[in-house]
Coordinates of C-alpha atoms in Angstrom, one line a residue:
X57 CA 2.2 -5.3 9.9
X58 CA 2.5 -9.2 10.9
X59 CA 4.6 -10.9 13.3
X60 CA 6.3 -13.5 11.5
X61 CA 7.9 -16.4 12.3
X62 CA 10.1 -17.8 9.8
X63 CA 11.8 -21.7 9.8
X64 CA 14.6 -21.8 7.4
X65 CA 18.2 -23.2 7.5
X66 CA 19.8 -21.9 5.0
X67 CA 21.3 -18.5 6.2
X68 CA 21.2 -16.6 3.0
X69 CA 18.1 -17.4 2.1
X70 CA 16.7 -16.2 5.9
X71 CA 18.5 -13.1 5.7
X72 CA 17.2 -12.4 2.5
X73 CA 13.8 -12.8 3.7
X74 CA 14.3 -11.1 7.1
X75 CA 14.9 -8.4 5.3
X76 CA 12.6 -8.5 2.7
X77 CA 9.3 -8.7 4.9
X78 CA 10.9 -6.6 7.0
X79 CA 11.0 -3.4 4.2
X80 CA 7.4 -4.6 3.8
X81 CA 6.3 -4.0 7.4
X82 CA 6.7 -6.8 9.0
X83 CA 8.0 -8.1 12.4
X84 CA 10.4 -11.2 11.2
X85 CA 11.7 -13.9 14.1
X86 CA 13.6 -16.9 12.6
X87 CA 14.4 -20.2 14.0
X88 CA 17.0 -22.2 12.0
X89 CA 15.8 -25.9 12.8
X90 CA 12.5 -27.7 13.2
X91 CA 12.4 -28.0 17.3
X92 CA 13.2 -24.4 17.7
X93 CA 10.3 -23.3 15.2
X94 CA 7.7 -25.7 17.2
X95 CA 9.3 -24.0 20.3
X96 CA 9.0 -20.4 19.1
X97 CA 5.7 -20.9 17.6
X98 CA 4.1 -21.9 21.0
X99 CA 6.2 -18.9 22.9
X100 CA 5.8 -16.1 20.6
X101 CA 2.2 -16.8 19.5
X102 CA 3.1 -15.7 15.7
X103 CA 0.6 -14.5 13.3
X104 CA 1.9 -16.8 10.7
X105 CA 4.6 -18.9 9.8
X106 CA 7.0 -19.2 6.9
X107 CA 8.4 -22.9 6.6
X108 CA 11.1 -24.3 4.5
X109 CA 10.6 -28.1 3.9
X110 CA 14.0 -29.3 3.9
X111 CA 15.0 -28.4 7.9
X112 CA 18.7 -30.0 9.2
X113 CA 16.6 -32.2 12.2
X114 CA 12.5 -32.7 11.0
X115 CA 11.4 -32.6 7.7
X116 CA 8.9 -29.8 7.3
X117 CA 6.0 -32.1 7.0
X118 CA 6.5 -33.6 10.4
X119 CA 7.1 -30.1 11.7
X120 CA 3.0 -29.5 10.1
X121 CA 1.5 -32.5 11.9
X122 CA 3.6 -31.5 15.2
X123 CA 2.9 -27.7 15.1
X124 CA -1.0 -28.3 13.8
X125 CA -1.4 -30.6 17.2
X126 CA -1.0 -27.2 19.4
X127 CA -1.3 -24.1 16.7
X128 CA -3.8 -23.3 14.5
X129 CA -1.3 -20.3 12.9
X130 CA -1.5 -20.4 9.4
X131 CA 1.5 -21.5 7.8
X132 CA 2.8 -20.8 4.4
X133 CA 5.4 -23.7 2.8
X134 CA 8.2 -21.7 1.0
X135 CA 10.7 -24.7 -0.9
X136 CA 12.1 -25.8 -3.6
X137 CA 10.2 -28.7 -3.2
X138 CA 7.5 -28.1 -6.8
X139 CA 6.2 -32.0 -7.0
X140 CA 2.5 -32.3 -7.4
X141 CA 2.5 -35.1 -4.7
X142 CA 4.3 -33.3 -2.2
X143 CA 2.5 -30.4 -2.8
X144 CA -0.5 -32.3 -1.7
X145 CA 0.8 -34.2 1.2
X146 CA 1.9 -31.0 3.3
X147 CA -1.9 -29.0 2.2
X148 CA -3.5 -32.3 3.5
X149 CA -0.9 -32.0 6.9
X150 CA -2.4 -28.2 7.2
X151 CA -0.5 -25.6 5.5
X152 CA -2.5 -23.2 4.2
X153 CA -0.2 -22.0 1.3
X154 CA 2.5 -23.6 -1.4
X155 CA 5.1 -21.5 -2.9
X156 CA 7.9 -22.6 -4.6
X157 CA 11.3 -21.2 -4.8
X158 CA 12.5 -19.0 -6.1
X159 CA 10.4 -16.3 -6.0
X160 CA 10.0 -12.7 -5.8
X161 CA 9.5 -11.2 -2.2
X162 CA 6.3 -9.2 -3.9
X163 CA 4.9 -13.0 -4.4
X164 CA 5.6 -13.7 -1.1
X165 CA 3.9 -10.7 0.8
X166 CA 1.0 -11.1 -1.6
X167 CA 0.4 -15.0 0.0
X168 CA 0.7 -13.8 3.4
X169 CA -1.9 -11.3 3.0
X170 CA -3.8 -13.1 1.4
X171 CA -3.9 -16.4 3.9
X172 CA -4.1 -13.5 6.9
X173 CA -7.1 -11.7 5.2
X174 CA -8.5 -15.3 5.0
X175 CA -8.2 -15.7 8.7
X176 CA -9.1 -12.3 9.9
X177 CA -5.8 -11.6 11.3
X178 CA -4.6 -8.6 8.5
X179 CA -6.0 -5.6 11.2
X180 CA -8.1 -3.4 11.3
X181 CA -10.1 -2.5 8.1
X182 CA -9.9 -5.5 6.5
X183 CA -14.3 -5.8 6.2
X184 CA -14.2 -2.2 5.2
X185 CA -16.6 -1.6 1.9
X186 CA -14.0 -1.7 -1.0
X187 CA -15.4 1.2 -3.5
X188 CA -14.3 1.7 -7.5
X189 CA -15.6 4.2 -9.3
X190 CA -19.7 3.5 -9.1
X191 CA -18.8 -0.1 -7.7
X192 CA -19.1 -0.9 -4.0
X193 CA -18.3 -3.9 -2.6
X194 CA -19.2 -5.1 1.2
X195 CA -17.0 -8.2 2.3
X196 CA -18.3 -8.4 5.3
X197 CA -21.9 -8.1 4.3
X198 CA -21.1 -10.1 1.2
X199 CA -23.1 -7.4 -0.7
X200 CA -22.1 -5.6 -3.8
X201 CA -23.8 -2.8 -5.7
X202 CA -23.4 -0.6 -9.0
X203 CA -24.4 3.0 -9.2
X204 CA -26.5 2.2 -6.2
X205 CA -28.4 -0.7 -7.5
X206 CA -27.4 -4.4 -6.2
X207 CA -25.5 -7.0 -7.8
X208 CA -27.2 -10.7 -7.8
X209 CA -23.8 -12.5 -7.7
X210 CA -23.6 -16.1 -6.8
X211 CA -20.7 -16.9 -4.4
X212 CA -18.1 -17.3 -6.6
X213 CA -18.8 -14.4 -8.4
X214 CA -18.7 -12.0 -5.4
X215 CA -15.3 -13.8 -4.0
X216 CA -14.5 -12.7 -7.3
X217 CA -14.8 -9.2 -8.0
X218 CA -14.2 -8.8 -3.8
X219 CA -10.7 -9.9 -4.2
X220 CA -10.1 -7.8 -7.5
X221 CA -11.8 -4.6 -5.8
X222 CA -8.9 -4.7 -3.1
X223 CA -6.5 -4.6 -5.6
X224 CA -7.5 -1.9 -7.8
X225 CA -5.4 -1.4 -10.9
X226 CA -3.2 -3.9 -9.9
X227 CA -2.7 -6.6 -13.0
X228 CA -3.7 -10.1 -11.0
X229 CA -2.6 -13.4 -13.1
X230 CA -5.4 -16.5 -13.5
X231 CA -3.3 -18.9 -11.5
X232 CA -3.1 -16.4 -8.4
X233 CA -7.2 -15.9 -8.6
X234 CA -7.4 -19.6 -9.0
X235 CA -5.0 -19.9 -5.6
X236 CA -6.6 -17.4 -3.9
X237 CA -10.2 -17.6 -4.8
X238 CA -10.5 -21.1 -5.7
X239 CA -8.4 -22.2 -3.0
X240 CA -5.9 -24.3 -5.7
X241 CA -2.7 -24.1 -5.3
X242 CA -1.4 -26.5 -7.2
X243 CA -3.3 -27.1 -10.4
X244 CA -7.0 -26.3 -11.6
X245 CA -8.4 -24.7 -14.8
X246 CA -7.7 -21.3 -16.3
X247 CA -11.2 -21.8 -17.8
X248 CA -12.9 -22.1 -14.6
X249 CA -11.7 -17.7 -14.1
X250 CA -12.5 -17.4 -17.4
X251 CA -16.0 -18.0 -17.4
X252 CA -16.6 -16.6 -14.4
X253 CA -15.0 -13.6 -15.3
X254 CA -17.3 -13.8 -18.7
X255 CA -19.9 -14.0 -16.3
X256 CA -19.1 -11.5 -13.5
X257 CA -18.3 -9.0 -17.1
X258 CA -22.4 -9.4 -18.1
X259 CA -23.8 -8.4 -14.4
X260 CA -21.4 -5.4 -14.5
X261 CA -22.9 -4.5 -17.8
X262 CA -20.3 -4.5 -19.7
X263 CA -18.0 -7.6 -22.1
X264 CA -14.8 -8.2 -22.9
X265 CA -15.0 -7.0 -26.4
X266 CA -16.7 -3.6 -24.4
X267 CA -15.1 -3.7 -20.7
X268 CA -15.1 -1.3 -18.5
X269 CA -14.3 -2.1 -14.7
X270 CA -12.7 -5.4 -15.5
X271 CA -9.8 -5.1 -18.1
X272 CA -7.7 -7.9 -19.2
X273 CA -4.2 -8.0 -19.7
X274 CA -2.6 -9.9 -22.2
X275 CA -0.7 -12.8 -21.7
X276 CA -1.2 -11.6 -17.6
X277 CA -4.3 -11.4 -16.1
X278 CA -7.1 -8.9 -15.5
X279 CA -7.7 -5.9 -13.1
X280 CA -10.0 -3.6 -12.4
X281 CA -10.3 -0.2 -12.8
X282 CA -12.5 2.9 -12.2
X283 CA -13.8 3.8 -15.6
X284 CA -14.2 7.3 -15.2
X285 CA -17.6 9.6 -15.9

């Protein structure tokens, strides 16, 4: 569970949300208005905040510069907002996410995991070894291993396979690797996964034509799997 703090005007829409994260585990406070988000951030210390762009009294870029000169909490921008520009204008103020409405509350909770994994703050057993099948995976040692012999991954490659190993069997899309492993949000390659995956695919032993841990999914993404004896 996170304690949340979500900025949003709209009543509806923060409702919705409220109860959204809060079937998901989380601890949700709201604040409806820019000044009352800066407030509550400072006074209830969240573990991340939830920011709509288009606030009644500060735009949600000013409320970034202001909250980023007394908070390091990682904040995720959640708008309708989808130009390229601004997109880039609120990452370079110091939100750590983009996502654009609408979208699903599973999309959402994803992102928040993610950025809180990224800052340590997801609890306890986050740096646990991740294990599938004959594959085991040390985040915190940044050390990976198959049937007991080691893995020569370069960086990428272990970031990688680390954040498909804590999703096992789940079906993860190119553009969320490329946001959550390369750190783009809002543009970048689909061939940049690709051949990494091609590459990650030959160290596990295995190809696309032949896979076994890393199966793609057409028109989807790719997950990985415990192939069985």
């Amino acid at each position: 569970m996170a304690r949340l703090l979500l900025i949003e005007d709209d009543p509806a829409v923060r409702s919705a949300l409220i109860r959204a994260l809060g079937e998901r585990g989380h601890a949700v406070s709201s604040a409806a208005t820019g000044m009352t988000g800066l407030r509550a951030a400072v006074d209830e210390r969240p573990q991340l905040v939830l920011l709509d762009l288009g606030l009644p009294d500060l735009d949600g870029y000013e409320v970034i510069r202001m909250l980023r000169a007394v908070s390091e909490v990682p904040v995720i921008v959640a708008t309708a907002r989808d130009d390229e520009s601004e997109i880039a204008r609120v990452l370079d103020a110091g939100a750590d996410d983009y996502l654009v409405k609408p979208f699903r509350a599973v999309q959402l909770d994803a992102r928040i995991r993610a950025v809180l994994r990224r800052q340590g703050g997801d609890g306890a057993g986050a740096d646990r070894p991740l294990v599938v099948g004959a594959l085991r995976v040390d985040p915190r040692g940044r050390e990976a291993s198959l049937d007991g012999r080691p893995l020569d991954l370069r960086p990428r490659e272990f970031d990688l396979l680390c954040y498909l190993a804590a999703r096992p069997g789940e079906v993860v899309s190119k553009r969320e690797l490329l946001t959550e492993v390369w750190q783009v949000p809002y543009g970048g390659a689909d061939k940049t996964v690709d051949v990494h995956l091609s590459w990650l695919r030959s160290k596990l032993g295995e190809s696309a034509q032949r896979p076994r841990y890393l199966r793609a999914v057409r028109g989807v993404g790719v997950k990985i799997v415990d192939p069985g004896p």
